[in-house]
XYZ file of N, CA and C in Angstrom:
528
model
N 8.764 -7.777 -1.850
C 9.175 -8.571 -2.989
C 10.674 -8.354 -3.212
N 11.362 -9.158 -3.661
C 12.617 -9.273 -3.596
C 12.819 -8.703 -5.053
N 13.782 -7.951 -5.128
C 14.865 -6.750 -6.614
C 15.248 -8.116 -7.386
N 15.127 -8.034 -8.613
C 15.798 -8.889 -9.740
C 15.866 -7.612 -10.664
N 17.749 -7.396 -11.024
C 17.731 -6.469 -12.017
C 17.142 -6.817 -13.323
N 16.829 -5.932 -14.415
C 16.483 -6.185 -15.379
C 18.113 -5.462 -16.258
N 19.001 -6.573 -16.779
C 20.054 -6.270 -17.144
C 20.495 -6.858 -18.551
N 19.589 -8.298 -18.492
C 19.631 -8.955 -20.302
C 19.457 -8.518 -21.553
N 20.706 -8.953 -22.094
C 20.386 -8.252 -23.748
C 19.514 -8.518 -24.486
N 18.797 -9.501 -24.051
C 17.480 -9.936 -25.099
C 16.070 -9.454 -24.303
N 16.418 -8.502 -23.540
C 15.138 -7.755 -22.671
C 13.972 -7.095 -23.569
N 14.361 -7.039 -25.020
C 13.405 -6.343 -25.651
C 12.672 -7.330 -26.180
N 12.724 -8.991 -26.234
C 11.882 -9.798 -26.619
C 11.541 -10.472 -25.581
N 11.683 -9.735 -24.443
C 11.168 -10.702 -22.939
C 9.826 -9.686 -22.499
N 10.028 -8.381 -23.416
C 9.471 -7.470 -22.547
C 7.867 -7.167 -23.461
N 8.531 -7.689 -25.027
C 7.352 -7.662 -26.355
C 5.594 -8.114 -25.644
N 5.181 -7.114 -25.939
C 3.555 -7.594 -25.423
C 3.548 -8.040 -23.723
N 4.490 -7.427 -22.949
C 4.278 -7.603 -21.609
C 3.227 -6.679 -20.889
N 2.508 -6.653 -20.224
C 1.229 -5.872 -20.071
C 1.860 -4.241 -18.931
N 3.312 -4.709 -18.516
C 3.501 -3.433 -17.875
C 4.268 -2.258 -19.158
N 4.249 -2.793 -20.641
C 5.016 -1.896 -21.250
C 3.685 -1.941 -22.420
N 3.143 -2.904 -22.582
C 1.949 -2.866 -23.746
C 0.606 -3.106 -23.160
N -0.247 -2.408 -22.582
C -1.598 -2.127 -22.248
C -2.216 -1.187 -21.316
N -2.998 -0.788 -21.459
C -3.895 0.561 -21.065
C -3.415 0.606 -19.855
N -2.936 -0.224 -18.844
C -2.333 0.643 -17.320
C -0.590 1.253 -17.433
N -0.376 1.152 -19.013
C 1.234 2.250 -18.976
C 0.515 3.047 -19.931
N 0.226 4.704 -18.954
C -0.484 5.391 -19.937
C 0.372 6.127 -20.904
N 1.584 5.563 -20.845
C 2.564 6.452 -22.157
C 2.025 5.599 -23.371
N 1.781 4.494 -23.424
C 2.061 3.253 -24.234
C 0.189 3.658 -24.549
N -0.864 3.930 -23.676
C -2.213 3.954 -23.969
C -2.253 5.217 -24.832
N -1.460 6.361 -24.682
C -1.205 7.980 -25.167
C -0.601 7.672 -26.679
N -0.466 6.162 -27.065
C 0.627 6.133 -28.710
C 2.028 6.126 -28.483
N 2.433 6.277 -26.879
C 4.101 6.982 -26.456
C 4.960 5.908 -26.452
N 4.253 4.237 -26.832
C 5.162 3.452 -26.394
C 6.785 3.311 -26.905
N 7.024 2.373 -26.771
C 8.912 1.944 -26.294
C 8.975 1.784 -28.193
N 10.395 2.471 -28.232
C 11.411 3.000 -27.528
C 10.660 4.059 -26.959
N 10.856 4.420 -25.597
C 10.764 5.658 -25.184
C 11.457 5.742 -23.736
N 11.418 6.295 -22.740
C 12.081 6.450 -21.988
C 11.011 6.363 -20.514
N 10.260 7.143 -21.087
C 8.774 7.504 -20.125
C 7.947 6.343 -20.067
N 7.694 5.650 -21.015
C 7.332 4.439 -21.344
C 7.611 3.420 -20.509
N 8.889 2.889 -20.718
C 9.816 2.162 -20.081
C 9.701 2.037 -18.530
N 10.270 3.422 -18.209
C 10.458 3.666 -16.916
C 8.875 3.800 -16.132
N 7.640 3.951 -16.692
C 6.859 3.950 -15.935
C 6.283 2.448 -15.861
N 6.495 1.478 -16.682
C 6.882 -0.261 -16.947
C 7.440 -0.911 -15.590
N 8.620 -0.285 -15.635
C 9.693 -0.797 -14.992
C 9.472 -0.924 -13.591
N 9.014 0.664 -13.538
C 8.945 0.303 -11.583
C 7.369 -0.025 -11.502
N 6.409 -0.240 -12.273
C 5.118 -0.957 -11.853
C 5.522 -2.370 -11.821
N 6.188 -2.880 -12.700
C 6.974 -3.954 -12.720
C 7.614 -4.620 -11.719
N 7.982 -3.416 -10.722
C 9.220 -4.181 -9.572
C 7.998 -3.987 -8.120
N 7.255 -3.333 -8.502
C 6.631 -3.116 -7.279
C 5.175 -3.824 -7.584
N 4.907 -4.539 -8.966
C 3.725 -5.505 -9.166
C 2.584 -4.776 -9.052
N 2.274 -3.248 -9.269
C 1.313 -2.921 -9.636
C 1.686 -1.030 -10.016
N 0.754 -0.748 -10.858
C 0.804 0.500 -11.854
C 0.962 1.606 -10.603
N 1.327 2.597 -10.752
C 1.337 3.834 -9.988
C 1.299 5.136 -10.202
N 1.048 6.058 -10.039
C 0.607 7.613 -10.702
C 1.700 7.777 -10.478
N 2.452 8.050 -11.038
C 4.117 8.760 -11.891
C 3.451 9.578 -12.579
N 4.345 10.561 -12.593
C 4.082 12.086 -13.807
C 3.837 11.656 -15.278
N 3.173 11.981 -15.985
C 2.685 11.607 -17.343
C 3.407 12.616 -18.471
N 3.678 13.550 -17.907
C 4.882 14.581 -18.604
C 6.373 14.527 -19.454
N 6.750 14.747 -19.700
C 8.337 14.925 -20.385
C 9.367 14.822 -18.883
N 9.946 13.943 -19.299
C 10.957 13.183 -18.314
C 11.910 14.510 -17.206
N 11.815 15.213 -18.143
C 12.362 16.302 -17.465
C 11.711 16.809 -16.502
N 10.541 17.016 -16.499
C 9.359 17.026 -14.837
C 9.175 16.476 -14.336
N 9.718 15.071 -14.783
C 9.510 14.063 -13.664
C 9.478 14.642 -12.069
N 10.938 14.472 -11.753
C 11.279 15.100 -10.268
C 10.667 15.445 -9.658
N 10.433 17.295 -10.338
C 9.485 18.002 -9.460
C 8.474 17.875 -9.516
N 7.724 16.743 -10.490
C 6.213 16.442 -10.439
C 5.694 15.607 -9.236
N 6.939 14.961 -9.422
C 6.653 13.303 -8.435
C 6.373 13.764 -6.942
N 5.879 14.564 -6.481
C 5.636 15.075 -5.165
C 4.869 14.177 -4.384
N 3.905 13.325 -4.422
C 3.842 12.053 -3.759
C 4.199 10.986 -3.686
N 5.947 10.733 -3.871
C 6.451 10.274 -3.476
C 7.839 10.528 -3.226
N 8.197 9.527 -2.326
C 9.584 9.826 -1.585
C 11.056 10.071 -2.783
N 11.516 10.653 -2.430
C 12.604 11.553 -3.425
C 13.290 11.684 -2.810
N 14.840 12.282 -3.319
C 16.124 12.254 -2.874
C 17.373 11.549 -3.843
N 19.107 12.503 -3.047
C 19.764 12.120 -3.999
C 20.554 10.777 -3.720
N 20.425 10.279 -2.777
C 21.081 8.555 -2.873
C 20.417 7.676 -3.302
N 20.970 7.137 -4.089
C 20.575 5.509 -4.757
C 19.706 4.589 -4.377
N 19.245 3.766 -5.121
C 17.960 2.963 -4.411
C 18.049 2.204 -5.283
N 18.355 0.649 -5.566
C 17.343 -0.013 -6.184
C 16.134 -0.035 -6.710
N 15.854 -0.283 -8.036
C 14.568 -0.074 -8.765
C 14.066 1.697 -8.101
N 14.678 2.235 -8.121
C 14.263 4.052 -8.371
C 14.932 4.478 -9.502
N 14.029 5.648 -9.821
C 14.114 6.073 -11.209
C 15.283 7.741 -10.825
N 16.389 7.015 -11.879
C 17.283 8.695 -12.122
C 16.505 9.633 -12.933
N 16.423 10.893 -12.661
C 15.750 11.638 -13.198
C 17.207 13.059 -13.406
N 16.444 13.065 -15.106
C 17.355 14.494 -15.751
C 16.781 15.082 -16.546
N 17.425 16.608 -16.041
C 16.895 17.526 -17.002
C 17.852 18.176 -17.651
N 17.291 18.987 -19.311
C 17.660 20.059 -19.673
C 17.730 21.517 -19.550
N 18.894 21.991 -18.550
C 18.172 23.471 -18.097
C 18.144 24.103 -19.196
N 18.354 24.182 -20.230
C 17.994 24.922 -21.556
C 16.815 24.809 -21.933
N 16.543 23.787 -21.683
C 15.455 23.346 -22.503
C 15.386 22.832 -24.024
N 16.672 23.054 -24.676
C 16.893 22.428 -25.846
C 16.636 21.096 -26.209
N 16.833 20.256 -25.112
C 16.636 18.716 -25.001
C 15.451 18.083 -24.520
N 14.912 17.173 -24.468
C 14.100 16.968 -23.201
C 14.556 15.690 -22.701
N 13.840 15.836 -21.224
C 14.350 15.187 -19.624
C 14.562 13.772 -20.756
N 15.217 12.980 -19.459
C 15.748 11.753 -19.439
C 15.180 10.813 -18.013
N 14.636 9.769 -18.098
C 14.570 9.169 -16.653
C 15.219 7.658 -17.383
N 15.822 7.126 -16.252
C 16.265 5.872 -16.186
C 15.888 4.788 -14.965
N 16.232 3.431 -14.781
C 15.642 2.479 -13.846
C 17.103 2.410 -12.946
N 17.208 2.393 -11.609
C 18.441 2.139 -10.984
C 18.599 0.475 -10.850
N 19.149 -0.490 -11.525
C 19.520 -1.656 -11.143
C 20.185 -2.333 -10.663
N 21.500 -1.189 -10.317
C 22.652 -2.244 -9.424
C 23.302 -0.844 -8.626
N 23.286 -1.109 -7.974
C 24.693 -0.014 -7.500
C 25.818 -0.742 -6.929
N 26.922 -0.436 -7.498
C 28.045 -1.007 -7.433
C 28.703 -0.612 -5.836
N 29.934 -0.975 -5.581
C 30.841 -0.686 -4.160
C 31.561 0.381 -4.363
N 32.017 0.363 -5.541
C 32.551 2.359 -5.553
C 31.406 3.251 -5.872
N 30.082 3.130 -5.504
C 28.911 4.302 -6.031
C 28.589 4.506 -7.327
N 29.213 3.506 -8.257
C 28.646 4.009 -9.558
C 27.623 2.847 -9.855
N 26.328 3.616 -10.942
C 25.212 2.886 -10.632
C 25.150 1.987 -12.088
N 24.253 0.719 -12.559
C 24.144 0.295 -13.640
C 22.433 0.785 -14.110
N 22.260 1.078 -14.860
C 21.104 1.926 -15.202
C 20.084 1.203 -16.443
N 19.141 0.980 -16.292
C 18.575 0.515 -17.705
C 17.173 1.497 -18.169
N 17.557 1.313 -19.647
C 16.893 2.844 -20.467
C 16.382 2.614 -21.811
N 15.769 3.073 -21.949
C 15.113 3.025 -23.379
C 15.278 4.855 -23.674
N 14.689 4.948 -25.050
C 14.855 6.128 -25.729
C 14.030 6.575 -26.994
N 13.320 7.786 -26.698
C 12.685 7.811 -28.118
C 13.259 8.317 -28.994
N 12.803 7.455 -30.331
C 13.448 7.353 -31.241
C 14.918 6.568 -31.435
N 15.603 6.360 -30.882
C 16.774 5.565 -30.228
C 16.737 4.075 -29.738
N 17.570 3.683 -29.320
C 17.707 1.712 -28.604
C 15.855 2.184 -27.809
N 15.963 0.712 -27.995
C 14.821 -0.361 -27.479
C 14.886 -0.215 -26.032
N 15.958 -0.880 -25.814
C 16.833 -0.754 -24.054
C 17.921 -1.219 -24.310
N 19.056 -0.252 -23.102
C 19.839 -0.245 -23.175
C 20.698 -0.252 -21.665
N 22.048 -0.922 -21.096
C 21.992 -0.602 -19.837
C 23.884 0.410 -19.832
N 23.511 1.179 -19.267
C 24.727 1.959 -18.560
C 25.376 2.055 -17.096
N 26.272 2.498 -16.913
C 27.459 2.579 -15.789
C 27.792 4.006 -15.954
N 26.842 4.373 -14.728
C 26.919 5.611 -14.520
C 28.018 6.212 -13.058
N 28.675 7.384 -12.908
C 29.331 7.494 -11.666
C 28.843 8.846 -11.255
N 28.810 8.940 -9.860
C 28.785 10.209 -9.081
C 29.529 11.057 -9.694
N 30.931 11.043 -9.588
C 31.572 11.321 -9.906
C 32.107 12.626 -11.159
N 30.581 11.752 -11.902
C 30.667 12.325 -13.236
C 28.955 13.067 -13.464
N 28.099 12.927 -11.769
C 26.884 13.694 -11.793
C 26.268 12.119 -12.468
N 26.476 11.195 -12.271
C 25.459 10.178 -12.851
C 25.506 10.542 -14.556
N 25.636 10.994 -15.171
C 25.494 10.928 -16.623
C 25.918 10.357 -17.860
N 25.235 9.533 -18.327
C 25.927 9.045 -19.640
C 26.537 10.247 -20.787
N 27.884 9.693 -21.118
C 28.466 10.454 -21.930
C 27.699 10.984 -23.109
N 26.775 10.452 -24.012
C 25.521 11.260 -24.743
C 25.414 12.455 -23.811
N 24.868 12.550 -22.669
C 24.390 13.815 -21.910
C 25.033 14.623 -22.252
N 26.151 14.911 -22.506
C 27.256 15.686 -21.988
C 28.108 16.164 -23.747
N 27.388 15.159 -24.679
C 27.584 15.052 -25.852
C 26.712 16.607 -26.772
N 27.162 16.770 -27.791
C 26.168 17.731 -29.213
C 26.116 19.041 -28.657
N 26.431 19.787 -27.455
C 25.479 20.575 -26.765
C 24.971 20.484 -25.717
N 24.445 19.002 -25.631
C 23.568 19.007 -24.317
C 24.340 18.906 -23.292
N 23.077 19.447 -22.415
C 23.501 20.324 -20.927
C 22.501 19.597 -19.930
N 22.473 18.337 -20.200
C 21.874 17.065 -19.369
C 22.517 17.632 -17.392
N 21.577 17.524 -16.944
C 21.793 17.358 -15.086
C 21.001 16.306 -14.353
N 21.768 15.956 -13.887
C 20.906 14.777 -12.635
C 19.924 15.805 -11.953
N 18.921 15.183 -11.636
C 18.220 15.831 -10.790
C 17.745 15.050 -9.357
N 17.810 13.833 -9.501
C 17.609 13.284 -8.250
C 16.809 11.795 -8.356
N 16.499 11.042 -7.385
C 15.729 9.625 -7.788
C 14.780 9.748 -7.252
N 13.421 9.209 -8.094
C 12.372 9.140 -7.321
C 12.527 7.257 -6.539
N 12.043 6.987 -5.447
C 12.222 6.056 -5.047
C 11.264 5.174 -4.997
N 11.017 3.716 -5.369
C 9.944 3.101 -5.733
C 9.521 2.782 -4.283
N 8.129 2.628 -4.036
C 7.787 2.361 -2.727
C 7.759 0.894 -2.221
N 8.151 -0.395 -3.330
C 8.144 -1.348 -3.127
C 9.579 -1.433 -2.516
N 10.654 -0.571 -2.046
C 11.908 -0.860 -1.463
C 11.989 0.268 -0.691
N 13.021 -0.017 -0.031
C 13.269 0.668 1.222
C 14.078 1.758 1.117
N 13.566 3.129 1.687
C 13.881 4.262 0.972
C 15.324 4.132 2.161
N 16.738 4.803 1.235
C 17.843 5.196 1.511
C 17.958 6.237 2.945
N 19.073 5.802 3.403
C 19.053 7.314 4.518
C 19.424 8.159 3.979
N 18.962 9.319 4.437
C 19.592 10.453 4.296
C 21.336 10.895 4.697
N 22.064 11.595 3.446
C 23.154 11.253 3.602
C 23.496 12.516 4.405
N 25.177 12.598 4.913
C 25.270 13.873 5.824
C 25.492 14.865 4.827
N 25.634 16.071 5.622
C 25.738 17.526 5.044
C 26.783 17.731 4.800
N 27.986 17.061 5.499
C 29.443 17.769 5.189
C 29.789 17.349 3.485
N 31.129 18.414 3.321
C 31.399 18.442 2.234
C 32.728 18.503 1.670
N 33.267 18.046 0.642
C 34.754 18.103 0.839
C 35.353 19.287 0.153
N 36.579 19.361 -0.263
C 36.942 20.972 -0.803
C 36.525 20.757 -2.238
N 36.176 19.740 -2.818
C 34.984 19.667 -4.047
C 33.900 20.303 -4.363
N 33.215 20.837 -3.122
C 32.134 21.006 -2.981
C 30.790 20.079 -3.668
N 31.143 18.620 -3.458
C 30.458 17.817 -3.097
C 30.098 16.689 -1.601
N 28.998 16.640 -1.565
C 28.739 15.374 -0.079
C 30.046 14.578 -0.175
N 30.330 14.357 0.911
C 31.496 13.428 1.548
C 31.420 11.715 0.542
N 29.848 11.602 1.358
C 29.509 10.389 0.518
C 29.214 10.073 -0.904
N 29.691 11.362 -1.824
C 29.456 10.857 -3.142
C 31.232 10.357 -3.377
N 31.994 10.281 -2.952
C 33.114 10.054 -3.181
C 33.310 8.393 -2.481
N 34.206 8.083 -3.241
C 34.643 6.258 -3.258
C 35.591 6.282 -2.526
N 35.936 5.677 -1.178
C 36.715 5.406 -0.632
C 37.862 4.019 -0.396
């Protein structure tokens, strides 16, 4: 199936009573968890792009990652894959987002919901900066990328090389 980002500002009345964000197969939304939420959303989103529901972690966004063990993971970009972040404090909890565009210098456009917070919302995120919206990085919090889970309806990324620059980041997170 062919990627159509989800990037419109009126996405929260396109999305009202849609059956991947309001009915018993988004079990955040069956649990009372629905949107705003993040977990919500994002488990919507990629049943959404891939046209049917999928066992994603049911947990706090922050386990996502290391929950998602049946399926393909990793840190380059993907269309319709989910960014996943945590709080190593634990003060906060995780964050997951939808990947919708990736731009030609590597920075990605992201769409998100939030509990308690926006409906949805979309950001411009950079390597550069660890993928993070400036909130992350905002009050205290000690927000980290942790990696994308990759939706199986698209074609998982190569693996990028090992070298590294005197950054001590991958070659390829840098814009050339």
């Amino acid at each position: 199936m062919a990627f159509t980002p989800r990037l419109d500002t009126n996405t929260p009345t396109s999305m009202t009573n849609n059956p991947w964000w309001y009915s018993s197969g988004n079990v955040f939304y069956a649990a009372g968890y629905g949107l705003p939420n993040c977990t919500c959303y994002a488990y919507g989103r990629y049943a959404e792009i891939r046209n049917a529901f999928a066992n994603l972690p049911t947990g706090d966004a922050g386990d996502w990652y290391n929950n998602a063990t049946s399926f393909n993971r990793g840190q380059v970009p993907q269309l319709g894959a989910i960014a996943c972040y945590t709080s190593p404090s634990g003060n906060f909890p995780g964050h997951v987002a939808m990947v919708e565009v990736i731009n030609n210098d590597g920075s990605l456009v992201t769409s998100n919901s939030g509990w308690g917070g926006p409906y949805f919302w979309t950001a411009t995120v950079s390597p550069n900066d660890g993928y993070l919206e400036s909130w992350m990085r905002q009050g205290g919090r000690d927000y980290i990328f942790q990696g994308f889970i990759y939706n199986d309806d698209q074609p998982v990324p190569p693996v990028p090389p090992v070298q590294t620059s005197e950054h001590h980041l991958p070659i390829w997170m840098y814009a050339f």
